[in-house]
Amino acid sequence: MSLELKIKKKLQEFTLSAEITSQDDLTALLGASGSGKSMLLKCIAGIETPDEGYIRLNGRTLFDSQKKINLKPQKRKVGILFQNYALFPNFTVRQNIASGLKKKSNQRTNQLLQQFELENIANQYGEELSGGQQQRVALARLLASEPEILLLDEPFSALDTFLKDKVELEMKNFINNYQGDVFIVTHNRNEAYRLCEKLIILHQGETLEQGDLKRIFAKPKYLATSKLTGCKNFSAIEKISDYQLRALDWGIELTTNEKISIDISYIGIRSHYFQTGQVGEQNTFEVTVIDQTESPFEIQKYCQTEYSDEIIWWEYEKNQKAAENFSVYLKISPKNIQLLKN
C-alpha cells in the first residue's frame, strides 16, 4: 500500500504546497490551526480539487492535472473520518454501518458489529450514543467501504478528557491492525507521539519536515517545527565559533554538541531538559525565579537571567528535588540544545 502526491492549491491566506510519499505508514499531520492539514485530506479524498499536481494511491492515479484525471470521491477507495463522525441521525447503528457496504450483506454487517463490539447497541440511533460509541460506528462504516487508505481528521477533538484517553487506546489498537496507510490530522503533539510512527509538519501550507516522528521530536530542523513539538525556550543566536554561540535573548554563552552551520539562526531548549548546576560547570548560568505554577505532577518555574527580561521556562516533576531558592544556577547539556533554522 502506498500514497504518492505532489499538489498545490491556492487558499485565501497562502498556497498549500505538499509533497508526500508514504508506504503502509501511520502518519501524523501536525500543524497549527489553519495550516492546511484538513484541506490536504480533502484533496486526497476528492472533496476538494488541487490546482495542479498529482495524487496516486497504490499505483492508481486519483488526480493528475496534466492528464486531466480527477476521480470522484466514490471511486477513490479513500476512507475519511471527520471530527463530528457524520453519522446519519435517522439511521440505527446497523443501518449506518450497512450504508458503507458496496453490496448489502447482513453477514459483513454482523462481522463489523462484532469487531467493534457494537452488537448490544445495533438498533440504537446516533443521538443515543456516547462519543466513543459514535466513533466506533463511524470507523466500522469506513471499513465497510473497504478503503485502501484512512484519513482521520482530528478524531478526538469532540471528546472530553476522560473519554478521550479510552477512545485513543481503542483507536491505537485499530490502526495498528489496519493494512494500509493511515493519516491522522492533529494539532496535539502528544496524540501524534502516542499514535504514529511518521510525522509531517505543515506550516502555512508548506511541508516543512517529514520523516521518523521520534527523530523530528528529538532533533527538529526549523524553529516552527520545534514550537509545534512543544519546545518553549527560544533565542536568536550569534555564532562565536563552530561549537559556541551567544544566546542573544538571554545574554549567555553556550557550548553545543553539534557544529553550528551558517544557516542556524535560533536555538531551542525544552523546559524539562534544564537541571540545577554549580558555578563553573559547562553551560551553567544564574537565573532569578520570578514566579511558578503547579500542575498535579509538575512544577513550572519562570526564570530570567540578569541580562534580559525574556522568560526561561523550567519544568520538573514534583518528586524531583530542586532548589527552592530565589536565585538558581541552571545547567543544560550541549546535546540538548536544538540548532534551528528560521
Short mmCIF file of C-alpha atoms in Angstrom, two decimals:
data_model
loop_
_atom_site.label_atom_id
_atom_site.label_comp_id
_atom_site.label_asym_id
_atom_site.label_seq_id
_atom_site.Cartn_x
_atom_site.Cartn_y
_atom_site.Cartn_z
CA MET A 1 0.00 0.00 0.00
CA SER A 2 1.43 3.37 -0.94
CA LEU A 3 0.50 7.02 -1.42
CA GLU A 4 2.36 9.50 -3.59
CA LEU A 5 1.28 13.07 -4.00
CA LYS A 6 2.62 16.41 -5.10
CA ILE A 7 -0.02 19.12 -5.20
CA LYS A 8 -0.60 22.85 -4.98
CA LYS A 9 -3.82 24.61 -4.11
CA LYS A 10 -4.19 28.35 -3.64
CA LEU A 11 -6.06 29.24 -0.46
CA GLN A 12 -7.11 32.60 0.91
CA GLU A 13 -4.02 33.24 3.06
CA PHE A 14 -1.38 31.02 1.42
CA THR A 15 -0.82 28.29 -1.15
CA LEU A 16 -0.98 24.70 0.07
CA SER A 17 2.11 23.03 -1.35
CA ALA A 18 2.56 19.41 -0.28
CA GLU A 19 4.80 16.57 -1.42
CA ILE A 20 4.34 13.23 0.37
CA THR A 21 5.41 9.63 -0.12
CA SER A 22 4.01 7.00 2.25
CA GLN A 23 4.23 3.20 2.40
CA ASP A 24 1.98 1.42 4.93
CA ASP A 25 2.71 4.17 7.46
CA LEU A 26 0.92 5.61 10.48
CA THR A 27 1.49 9.30 9.84
CA ALA A 28 0.52 12.35 11.89
CA LEU A 29 -0.12 15.65 10.13
CA LEU A 30 0.84 18.20 12.75
CA GLY A 31 0.37 21.93 12.38
CA ALA A 32 -1.28 24.99 13.85
CA SER A 33 -4.95 25.68 13.13
CA GLY A 34 -5.35 26.87 9.56
CA SER A 35 -2.07 25.42 8.31
CA GLY A 36 -3.74 23.34 5.58
CA LYS A 37 -3.99 19.93 7.28
CA SER A 38 -7.70 19.29 6.72
CA MET A 39 -7.55 20.72 3.19
CA LEU A 40 -4.81 18.23 2.33
CA LEU A 41 -7.04 15.32 3.45
CA LYS A 42 -9.96 16.69 1.44
CA CYS A 43 -7.77 16.85 -1.67
CA ILE A 44 -6.76 13.20 -1.22
CA ALA A 45 -10.40 12.18 -0.69
CA GLY A 46 -11.61 14.14 -3.73
CA ILE A 47 -13.79 16.55 -1.75
CA GLU A 48 -11.54 19.42 -2.90
CA THR A 49 -9.57 19.67 -6.14
CA PRO A 50 -5.92 20.83 -6.22
CA ASP A 51 -4.90 23.47 -8.77
CA GLU A 52 -2.03 21.35 -10.02
CA GLY A 53 -0.06 18.17 -9.34
CA TYR A 54 -0.91 14.51 -8.89
CA ILE A 55 -2.21 12.03 -6.29
CA ARG A 56 -1.53 8.29 -6.69
CA LEU A 57 -2.79 5.55 -4.38
CA ASN A 58 -1.39 2.02 -4.75
CA GLY A 59 -0.42 2.72 -8.34
CA ARG A 60 -3.83 4.17 -9.27
CA THR A 61 -3.97 7.83 -10.31
CA LEU A 62 -6.67 9.62 -8.34
CA PHE A 63 -5.78 13.07 -9.65
CA ASP A 64 -3.42 14.41 -12.30
CA SER A 65 -3.78 17.98 -13.51
CA GLN A 66 -1.71 17.40 -16.65
CA LYS A 67 -3.53 14.21 -17.67
CA LYS A 68 -6.94 15.72 -16.76
CA ILE A 69 -7.70 12.88 -14.32
CA ASN A 70 -9.89 13.60 -11.29
CA LEU A 71 -11.70 10.55 -9.89
CA LYS A 72 -14.92 11.12 -7.97
CA PRO A 73 -14.71 10.50 -4.19
CA GLN A 74 -16.79 7.30 -4.50
CA LYS A 75 -14.21 5.76 -6.85
CA ARG A 76 -11.07 6.62 -4.87
CA LYS A 77 -11.31 3.93 -2.16
CA VAL A 78 -10.40 6.54 0.42
CA GLY A 79 -11.95 6.45 3.90
CA ILE A 80 -12.19 9.80 5.68
CA LEU A 81 -13.39 10.30 9.25
CA PHE A 82 -14.45 13.84 10.16
CA GLN A 83 -14.32 15.44 13.61
CA ASN A 84 -18.09 15.04 14.16
CA TYR A 85 -18.14 11.47 12.70
CA ALA A 86 -21.04 12.46 10.32
CA LEU A 87 -23.35 9.56 11.23
CA PHE A 88 -26.80 9.52 9.64
CA PRO A 89 -29.06 10.63 12.54
CA ASN A 90 -32.15 8.81 11.23
CA PHE A 91 -30.22 5.52 10.83
CA THR A 92 -29.57 2.92 13.51
CA VAL A 93 -26.03 1.72 14.21
CA ARG A 94 -26.67 -1.30 11.98
CA GLN A 95 -28.05 0.88 9.17
CA ASN A 96 -25.15 3.33 9.41
CA ILE A 97 -22.63 0.50 9.01
CA ALA A 98 -24.60 -1.14 6.21
CA SER A 99 -24.71 2.16 4.32
CA GLY A 100 -20.95 1.89 3.81
CA LEU A 101 -21.16 -1.50 2.07
CA LYS A 102 -20.83 -1.63 -1.70
CA LYS A 103 -23.10 -4.68 -1.75
CA LYS A 104 -25.65 -5.21 1.01
CA SER A 105 -24.57 -8.10 3.23
CA ASN A 106 -26.02 -8.94 6.62
CA GLN A 107 -23.05 -11.22 7.26
CA ARG A 108 -20.50 -8.44 6.72
CA THR A 109 -22.56 -6.01 8.79
CA ASN A 110 -22.68 -8.53 11.64
CA GLN A 111 -18.91 -9.08 11.38
CA LEU A 112 -18.28 -5.36 11.76
CA LEU A 113 -20.75 -5.05 14.65
CA GLN A 114 -18.86 -7.83 16.42
CA GLN A 115 -15.40 -6.47 15.55
CA PHE A 116 -16.19 -3.08 17.06
CA GLU A 117 -18.27 -4.51 19.95
CA LEU A 118 -21.46 -2.80 18.81
CA GLU A 119 -23.89 -5.76 18.85
CA ASN A 120 -25.69 -4.55 22.00
CA ILE A 121 -26.44 -1.12 20.52
CA ALA A 122 -27.05 -2.19 16.91
CA ASN A 123 -30.61 -0.85 16.93
CA GLN A 124 -29.89 2.47 18.63
CA TYR A 125 -29.69 5.80 16.80
CA GLY A 126 -26.68 8.11 16.62
CA GLU A 127 -28.01 10.69 19.10
CA GLU A 128 -28.39 7.95 21.73
CA LEU A 129 -24.68 7.03 21.60
CA SER A 130 -21.69 8.29 23.57
CA GLY A 131 -18.81 9.97 21.74
CA GLY A 132 -16.72 6.80 21.89
CA GLN A 133 -19.58 4.68 20.54
CA GLN A 134 -20.17 7.15 17.71
CA GLN A 135 -16.51 6.94 16.73
CA ARG A 136 -16.58 3.14 16.65
CA VAL A 137 -19.68 3.20 14.45
CA ALA A 138 -18.01 5.69 12.11
CA LEU A 139 -14.87 3.51 11.89
CA ALA A 140 -16.96 0.39 11.23
CA ARG A 141 -18.80 2.23 8.44
CA LEU A 142 -15.45 3.30 6.98
CA LEU A 143 -14.16 -0.28 6.93
CA ALA A 144 -17.39 -1.43 5.31
CA SER A 145 -16.42 0.57 2.22
CA GLU A 146 -13.08 -1.33 2.01
CA PRO A 147 -10.85 1.76 1.82
CA GLU A 148 -7.21 1.48 0.76
CA ILE A 149 -6.23 4.43 2.97
CA LEU A 150 -7.69 6.01 6.12
CA LEU A 151 -7.77 9.77 6.72
CA LEU A 152 -8.71 10.77 10.28
CA ASP A 153 -9.40 14.48 10.80
CA GLU A 154 -8.84 15.33 14.49
CA PRO A 155 -10.74 12.22 15.63
CA PHE A 156 -10.59 13.06 19.36
CA SER A 157 -11.42 16.77 19.34
CA ALA A 158 -15.09 16.27 20.23
CA LEU A 159 -14.40 14.07 23.27
CA ASP A 160 -13.95 15.04 26.92
CA THR A 161 -10.62 14.24 28.61
CA PHE A 162 -11.71 11.04 30.39
CA LEU A 163 -13.36 9.51 27.34
CA LYS A 164 -10.59 10.70 25.04
CA ASP A 165 -7.94 8.51 26.71
CA LYS A 166 -10.11 5.39 26.43
CA VAL A 167 -11.08 6.04 22.80
CA GLU A 168 -7.48 6.84 21.87
CA LEU A 169 -6.38 3.43 23.14
CA GLU A 170 -9.13 1.77 21.08
CA MET A 171 -8.03 3.77 18.04
CA LYS A 172 -4.40 2.75 18.53
CA ASN A 173 -5.34 -0.94 18.54
CA PHE A 174 -7.50 -0.45 15.46
CA ILE A 175 -4.94 1.39 13.30
CA ASN A 176 -2.14 -0.99 14.32
CA ASN A 177 -4.17 -3.82 12.76
CA TYR A 178 -5.20 -1.90 9.65
CA GLN A 179 -3.46 -2.93 6.43
CA GLY A 180 -2.73 0.34 4.64
CA ASP A 181 -1.68 3.94 5.16
CA VAL A 182 -3.29 5.97 7.94
CA PHE A 183 -3.06 9.76 8.18
CA ILE A 184 -4.20 11.48 11.37
CA VAL A 185 -4.67 15.25 11.38
CA THR A 186 -3.98 16.81 14.77
CA HIS A 187 -2.61 19.90 16.44
CA ASN A 188 -1.99 17.90 19.62
CA ARG A 189 1.66 16.80 19.70
CA ASN A 190 1.01 14.21 22.45
CA GLU A 191 -1.63 12.46 20.33
CA ALA A 192 0.78 12.39 17.41
CA TYR A 193 3.59 10.95 19.54
CA ARG A 194 1.46 8.22 21.10
CA LEU A 195 -0.28 7.04 17.95
CA CYS A 196 2.03 7.48 14.98
CA GLU A 197 5.40 6.43 13.60
CA LYS A 198 5.88 9.10 10.94
CA LEU A 199 5.34 12.84 11.15
CA ILE A 200 4.62 15.57 8.63
CA ILE A 201 4.89 19.17 9.81
CA LEU A 202 2.69 21.62 7.92
CA HIS A 203 3.42 25.32 8.36
CA GLN A 204 1.33 27.86 6.42
CA GLY A 205 0.67 25.28 3.72
CA GLU A 206 4.27 24.14 3.33
CA THR A 207 5.54 20.65 4.11
CA LEU A 208 8.26 21.83 6.48
CA GLU A 209 9.58 18.48 7.73
CA GLN A 210 8.61 14.83 7.32
CA GLY A 211 10.05 11.51 8.38
CA ASP A 212 10.51 9.47 11.55
CA LEU A 213 8.39 11.03 14.30
CA LYS A 214 10.79 10.45 17.20
CA ARG A 215 13.72 11.78 15.20
CA ILE A 216 11.86 15.01 14.39
CA PHE A 217 10.79 15.46 18.03
CA ALA A 218 14.37 14.90 19.19
CA LYS A 219 16.08 17.00 16.51
CA PRO A 220 13.78 19.43 14.72
CA LYS A 221 15.45 21.43 11.95
CA TYR A 222 13.23 24.51 11.99
CA LEU A 223 12.00 26.99 14.58
CA ALA A 224 8.35 26.36 13.59
CA THR A 225 8.80 22.59 13.98
CA SER A 226 10.33 23.00 17.43
CA LYS A 227 7.39 25.15 18.55
CA LEU A 228 4.84 22.66 17.21
CA THR A 229 6.53 19.77 19.00
CA GLY A 230 6.30 21.55 22.35
CA CYS A 231 9.57 23.39 22.93
CA LYS A 232 9.10 26.63 24.93
CA ASN A 233 12.53 28.28 25.15
CA PHE A 234 13.95 30.03 22.09
CA SER A 235 16.66 32.57 21.49
CA ALA A 236 18.20 34.19 18.44
CA ILE A 237 21.92 33.48 18.33
CA GLU A 238 25.27 34.93 17.38
CA LYS A 239 27.86 32.35 16.36
CA ILE A 240 31.14 32.61 18.29
CA SER A 241 32.88 29.50 16.92
CA ASP A 242 31.90 26.14 15.42
CA TYR A 243 30.64 24.89 18.78
CA GLN A 244 29.99 28.08 20.73
CA LEU A 245 27.26 30.68 20.49
CA ARG A 246 25.75 33.62 22.30
CA ALA A 247 22.04 33.33 23.07
CA LEU A 248 21.08 36.94 22.37
CA ASP A 249 17.68 36.84 24.07
CA TRP A 250 19.19 35.58 27.34
CA GLY A 251 22.63 37.22 27.20
CA ILE A 252 24.55 33.99 27.86
CA GLU A 253 27.17 31.89 26.05
CA LEU A 254 26.62 28.17 25.43
CA THR A 255 28.60 25.25 24.02
CA THR A 256 26.86 22.91 21.58
CA ASN A 257 27.27 19.25 20.76
CA GLU A 258 26.83 19.81 17.01
CA LYS A 259 28.69 22.10 14.67
CA ILE A 260 26.85 25.39 14.17
CA SER A 261 26.26 25.81 10.43
CA ILE A 262 25.85 29.19 8.76
CA ASP A 263 22.07 28.81 8.33
CA ILE A 264 21.39 28.35 12.07
CA SER A 265 19.75 31.47 13.49
CA TYR A 266 17.97 30.19 16.64
CA ILE A 267 18.35 27.67 19.43
CA GLY A 268 15.62 25.82 21.27
CA ILE A 269 15.76 24.19 24.72
CA ARG A 270 12.94 22.06 26.09
CA SER A 271 11.87 23.23 29.53
CA HIS A 272 12.29 19.80 31.20
CA TYR A 273 15.90 19.45 29.96
CA PHE A 274 17.24 22.03 32.42
CA GLN A 275 18.93 20.77 35.57
CA THR A 276 20.37 22.58 38.56
CA GLY A 277 24.13 23.12 38.29
CA GLN A 278 27.14 24.58 40.09
CA VAL A 279 29.19 27.68 39.31
CA GLY A 280 31.88 26.87 36.76
CA GLU A 281 30.16 23.85 35.20
CA GLN A 282 29.73 23.85 31.42
CA ASN A 283 26.61 25.63 30.15
CA THR A 284 25.63 26.75 33.65
CA PHE A 285 24.18 30.19 34.27
CA GLU A 286 22.41 32.02 37.08
CA VAL A 287 18.71 32.83 36.87
CA THR A 288 16.20 34.54 39.09
CA VAL A 289 12.92 32.70 39.69
CA ILE A 290 10.19 35.32 39.27
CA ASP A 291 7.14 33.06 39.54
CA GLN A 292 5.98 29.46 39.46
CA THR A 293 2.88 27.37 38.82
CA GLU A 294 1.98 23.79 39.68
CA SER A 295 0.08 21.04 37.91
CA PRO A 296 -0.85 17.78 39.68
CA PHE A 297 2.54 16.23 38.87
CA GLU A 298 4.89 19.02 37.75
CA ILE A 299 6.28 22.36 38.83
CA GLN A 300 6.91 25.06 36.25
CA LYS A 301 9.18 27.96 37.08
CA TYR A 302 9.52 31.23 35.18
CA CYS A 303 13.10 32.48 35.24
CA GLN A 304 15.18 35.39 33.96
CA THR A 305 18.90 35.99 33.61
CA GLU A 306 20.42 39.27 34.86
CA TYR A 307 20.97 40.31 31.23
CA SER A 308 17.43 40.03 29.90
CA ASP A 309 13.72 40.24 30.70
CA GLU A 310 12.96 37.25 28.45
CA ILE A 311 11.32 34.37 30.31
CA ILE A 312 13.09 31.00 30.52
CA TRP A 313 10.66 28.14 31.24
CA TRP A 314 11.92 25.40 33.54
CA GLU A 315 9.80 22.34 34.35
CA TYR A 316 10.44 19.34 36.57
CA GLU A 317 8.46 16.58 38.26
CA LYS A 318 7.32 17.15 41.83
CA ASN A 319 9.20 14.12 43.08
CA GLN A 320 12.43 15.57 41.68
CA LYS A 321 14.44 17.57 44.17
CA ALA A 322 15.15 21.13 43.08
CA ALA A 323 16.36 24.21 44.88
CA GLU A 324 13.62 26.45 46.20
CA ASN A 325 15.91 29.46 46.28
CA PHE A 326 15.07 32.78 44.66
CA SER A 327 18.32 32.53 42.69
CA VAL A 328 19.25 29.25 40.94
CA TYR A 329 22.01 28.02 38.65
CA LEU A 330 20.57 26.19 35.65
CA LYS A 331 22.57 23.78 33.50
CA ILE A 332 21.85 22.48 30.01
CA SER A 333 23.69 19.60 28.34
CA PRO A 334 25.21 20.52 24.94
CA LYS A 335 23.36 17.57 23.37
CA ASN A 336 20.02 19.06 24.41
CA ILE A 337 20.43 22.35 22.57
CA GLN A 338 18.40 22.40 19.35
CA LEU A 339 20.09 24.23 16.45
CA LEU A 340 17.29 25.73 14.35
CA LYS A 341 16.76 27.37 11.00
CA ASN A 342 14.18 30.12 10.83
#
